[in-house]
Amino acid sequence: MPISMYRLTVPVFQHGLETLKTYLDKADDFAKEKGIDGADLVAARLSSDMLPFSGQYQRATDSAKLAIARLTGSEAPKFEDNEVTITELRERVAKTEAYLATVEPAALEGTETREIALSPGGNKITFRGDEYVMTFALPNFFFHLATAHAILRNQGVPVGKMDYLGRLA
């Protein structure tokens, strides 16, 4: 029996957003414990040529909402990409969760064969819906989730594998 496009996307993104919320809780607790400004963690990077922690959240939430919008042929909510505090990142995650909560399974029926065209770096790529989800949308989402994790670890925040995996049941 094939897996539905809904099950392959919405609950997976929701699970990842829960992980991002856990990271924010841990970052906030760490900042308070160490007496540092949480905004410093939000601005932290692994490398000068990589996006900061806030950018990882922006791209992860964009990946989730844009995947659904592309599959359903609808408009995704627009966010300004101007978050500089943990509170603002929480609000961004909450807005993404609210959007995903509006998606009905029926909206994704048949989208596995929908043509999805992207132009990263000016190069046009066309996918079938299922290929787009499995080879682009989900890997991109998890890249930013893992990079957010790595940034926090690099800053000394005690996050581990179980925080990344989240609640498993």
Short mmCIF file of C-alpha atoms in Angstrom, two decimals:
data_model
loop_
_atom_site.label_atom_id
_atom_site.label_comp_id
_atom_site.label_asym_id
_atom_site.label_seq_id
_atom_site.Cartn_x
_atom_site.Cartn_y
_atom_site.Cartn_z
CA MET A 1 0.00 0.00 0.00
CA PRO A 2 1.53 3.34 -0.99
CA ILE A 3 2.06 6.08 1.56
CA SER A 4 -0.11 9.15 1.04
CA MET A 5 1.50 12.43 0.11
CA TYR A 6 -0.16 13.93 3.18
CA ARG A 7 1.51 11.42 5.52
CA LEU A 8 4.81 11.93 3.73
CA THR A 9 4.73 15.70 4.27
CA VAL A 10 2.50 17.39 6.82
CA PRO A 11 3.12 15.13 9.86
CA VAL A 12 6.83 14.94 9.01
CA PHE A 13 7.11 18.73 8.88
CA GLN A 14 5.06 19.03 12.08
CA HIS A 15 7.41 16.62 13.84
CA GLY A 16 10.43 18.63 12.70
CA LEU A 17 8.84 21.86 13.88
CA GLU A 18 8.43 20.28 17.32
CA THR A 19 12.17 19.62 17.25
CA LEU A 20 12.81 23.26 16.37
CA LYS A 21 10.67 24.33 19.34
CA THR A 22 12.71 22.04 21.62
CA TYR A 23 15.89 23.69 20.36
CA LEU A 24 14.46 27.11 21.20
CA ASP A 25 13.58 25.96 24.72
CA LYS A 26 17.08 24.61 25.23
CA ALA A 27 18.70 27.73 23.73
CA ASP A 28 16.60 29.96 25.97
CA ASP A 29 17.43 27.91 29.08
CA PHE A 30 21.14 27.90 28.18
CA ALA A 31 21.21 31.66 27.62
CA LYS A 32 19.55 32.30 30.99
CA GLU A 33 21.81 29.82 32.80
CA LYS A 34 24.99 31.30 31.29
CA GLY A 35 23.83 34.92 31.51
CA ILE A 36 24.16 35.54 27.80
CA ASP A 37 21.83 37.29 25.40
CA GLY A 38 19.68 34.78 23.50
CA ALA A 39 20.05 37.02 20.45
CA ASP A 40 23.70 35.97 20.34
CA LEU A 41 22.60 32.35 19.84
CA VAL A 42 20.08 33.42 17.19
CA ALA A 43 22.92 35.15 15.31
CA ALA A 44 25.44 32.31 15.74
CA ARG A 45 26.86 30.53 12.69
CA LEU A 46 28.99 27.50 12.00
CA SER A 47 30.95 29.35 9.35
CA SER A 48 31.01 32.90 8.06
CA ASP A 49 29.64 31.79 4.70
CA MET A 50 26.67 29.92 6.20
CA LEU A 51 23.34 31.23 7.39
CA PRO A 52 23.01 31.97 11.11
CA PHE A 53 20.74 30.02 13.45
CA SER A 54 17.86 32.36 12.54
CA GLY A 55 18.45 31.65 8.84
CA GLN A 56 18.23 27.92 9.48
CA TYR A 57 14.79 28.46 11.06
CA GLN A 58 13.71 30.69 8.22
CA ARG A 59 14.72 28.13 5.60
CA ALA A 60 13.28 25.16 7.51
CA THR A 61 9.90 26.83 7.95
CA ASP A 62 9.97 28.04 4.34
CA SER A 63 10.76 24.51 3.18
CA ALA A 64 7.71 23.14 4.99
CA LYS A 65 5.21 25.77 3.89
CA LEU A 66 6.51 26.06 0.32
CA ALA A 67 6.47 22.30 -0.19
CA ILE A 68 2.79 22.17 0.66
CA ALA A 69 1.98 25.25 -1.43
CA ARG A 70 3.86 23.91 -4.45
CA LEU A 71 2.19 20.52 -4.20
CA THR A 72 -1.29 21.97 -3.84
CA GLY A 73 -0.82 24.83 -6.30
CA SER A 74 -1.66 27.37 -3.60
CA GLU A 75 0.00 30.39 -2.01
CA ALA A 76 2.12 29.91 1.08
CA PRO A 77 2.03 32.54 3.81
CA LYS A 78 4.83 35.06 3.47
CA PHE A 79 7.18 35.78 6.36
CA GLU A 80 9.65 38.68 6.44
CA ASP A 81 12.84 36.78 7.48
CA ASN A 82 13.65 39.39 10.11
CA GLU A 83 13.74 37.33 13.31
CA VAL A 84 16.53 38.24 15.73
CA THR A 85 15.25 36.82 19.03
CA ILE A 86 14.22 33.43 20.34
CA THR A 87 10.70 34.78 20.86
CA GLU A 88 10.48 35.85 17.23
CA LEU A 89 11.67 32.43 16.07
CA ARG A 90 8.99 30.83 18.27
CA GLU A 91 6.39 33.01 16.56
CA ARG A 92 7.65 31.97 13.12
CA VAL A 93 7.43 28.29 14.00
CA ALA A 94 3.93 28.84 15.42
CA LYS A 95 2.78 30.55 12.20
CA THR A 96 4.13 27.65 10.17
CA GLU A 97 2.39 25.15 12.45
CA ALA A 98 -0.87 27.07 12.08
CA TYR A 99 -0.56 26.96 8.29
CA LEU A 100 0.17 23.22 8.25
CA ALA A 101 -2.81 22.60 10.54
CA THR A 102 -5.09 23.96 7.81
CA VAL A 103 -3.97 21.37 5.25
CA GLU A 104 -6.48 18.60 4.72
CA PRO A 105 -5.27 15.19 3.50
CA ALA A 106 -7.56 15.48 0.47
CA ALA A 107 -5.67 18.59 -0.68
CA LEU A 108 -2.61 16.42 -1.33
CA GLU A 109 -4.37 13.53 -3.07
CA GLY A 110 -2.93 13.01 -6.52
CA THR A 111 -0.06 15.45 -6.01
CA GLU A 112 2.51 12.68 -6.39
CA THR A 113 2.28 13.17 -10.17
CA ARG A 114 1.98 16.99 -10.15
CA GLU A 115 4.82 18.72 -11.97
CA ILE A 116 6.93 20.90 -9.66
CA ALA A 117 9.34 23.29 -11.37
CA LEU A 118 12.07 25.09 -9.44
CA SER A 119 14.86 27.38 -10.57
CA PRO A 120 17.60 27.23 -7.93
CA GLY A 121 20.54 29.34 -9.05
CA GLY A 122 18.77 30.02 -12.34
CA ASN A 123 18.79 26.35 -13.38
CA LYS A 124 15.30 25.03 -14.01
CA ILE A 125 14.60 21.63 -12.46
CA THR A 126 11.33 19.79 -12.90
CA PHE A 127 10.17 17.04 -10.55
CA ARG A 128 7.17 14.79 -10.17
CA GLY A 129 5.48 15.65 -6.87
CA ASP A 130 6.67 12.51 -5.09
CA GLU A 131 10.24 12.98 -6.35
CA TYR A 132 10.16 16.62 -5.27
CA VAL A 133 9.16 15.65 -1.74
CA MET A 134 11.64 12.80 -1.37
CA THR A 135 14.68 14.29 -3.13
CA PHE A 136 14.32 18.02 -2.51
CA ALA A 137 11.73 19.21 0.03
CA LEU A 138 12.41 16.76 2.86
CA PRO A 139 16.22 16.71 2.47
CA ASN A 140 16.26 20.52 2.40
CA PHE A 141 14.04 20.72 5.50
CA PHE A 142 16.22 18.26 7.41
CA PHE A 143 19.43 19.96 6.29
CA HIS A 144 18.32 23.16 8.01
CA LEU A 145 17.04 21.27 11.05
CA ALA A 146 20.38 19.49 11.43
CA THR A 147 22.34 22.69 10.86
CA ALA A 148 20.33 24.47 13.58
CA HIS A 149 21.23 21.55 15.86
CA ALA A 150 24.91 21.84 14.95
CA ILE A 151 24.97 25.58 15.58
CA LEU A 152 23.57 25.10 19.07
CA ARG A 153 26.04 22.30 19.82
CA ASN A 154 28.85 24.51 18.57
CA GLN A 155 27.72 27.21 21.00
CA GLY A 156 27.69 24.77 23.93
CA VAL A 157 23.93 24.26 24.16
CA PRO A 158 23.26 20.72 25.42
CA VAL A 159 21.27 19.26 22.53
CA GLY A 160 21.67 15.66 21.52
CA LYS A 161 20.45 13.04 19.12
CA MET A 162 17.21 12.44 21.00
CA ASP A 163 16.43 16.14 20.81
CA TYR A 164 16.92 15.95 17.05
CA LEU A 165 14.75 12.84 16.71
CA GLY A 166 12.06 14.31 18.96
CA ARG A 167 9.17 12.44 20.51
CA LEU A 168 9.05 9.09 18.75
CA ALA A 169 5.66 7.87 19.86
#
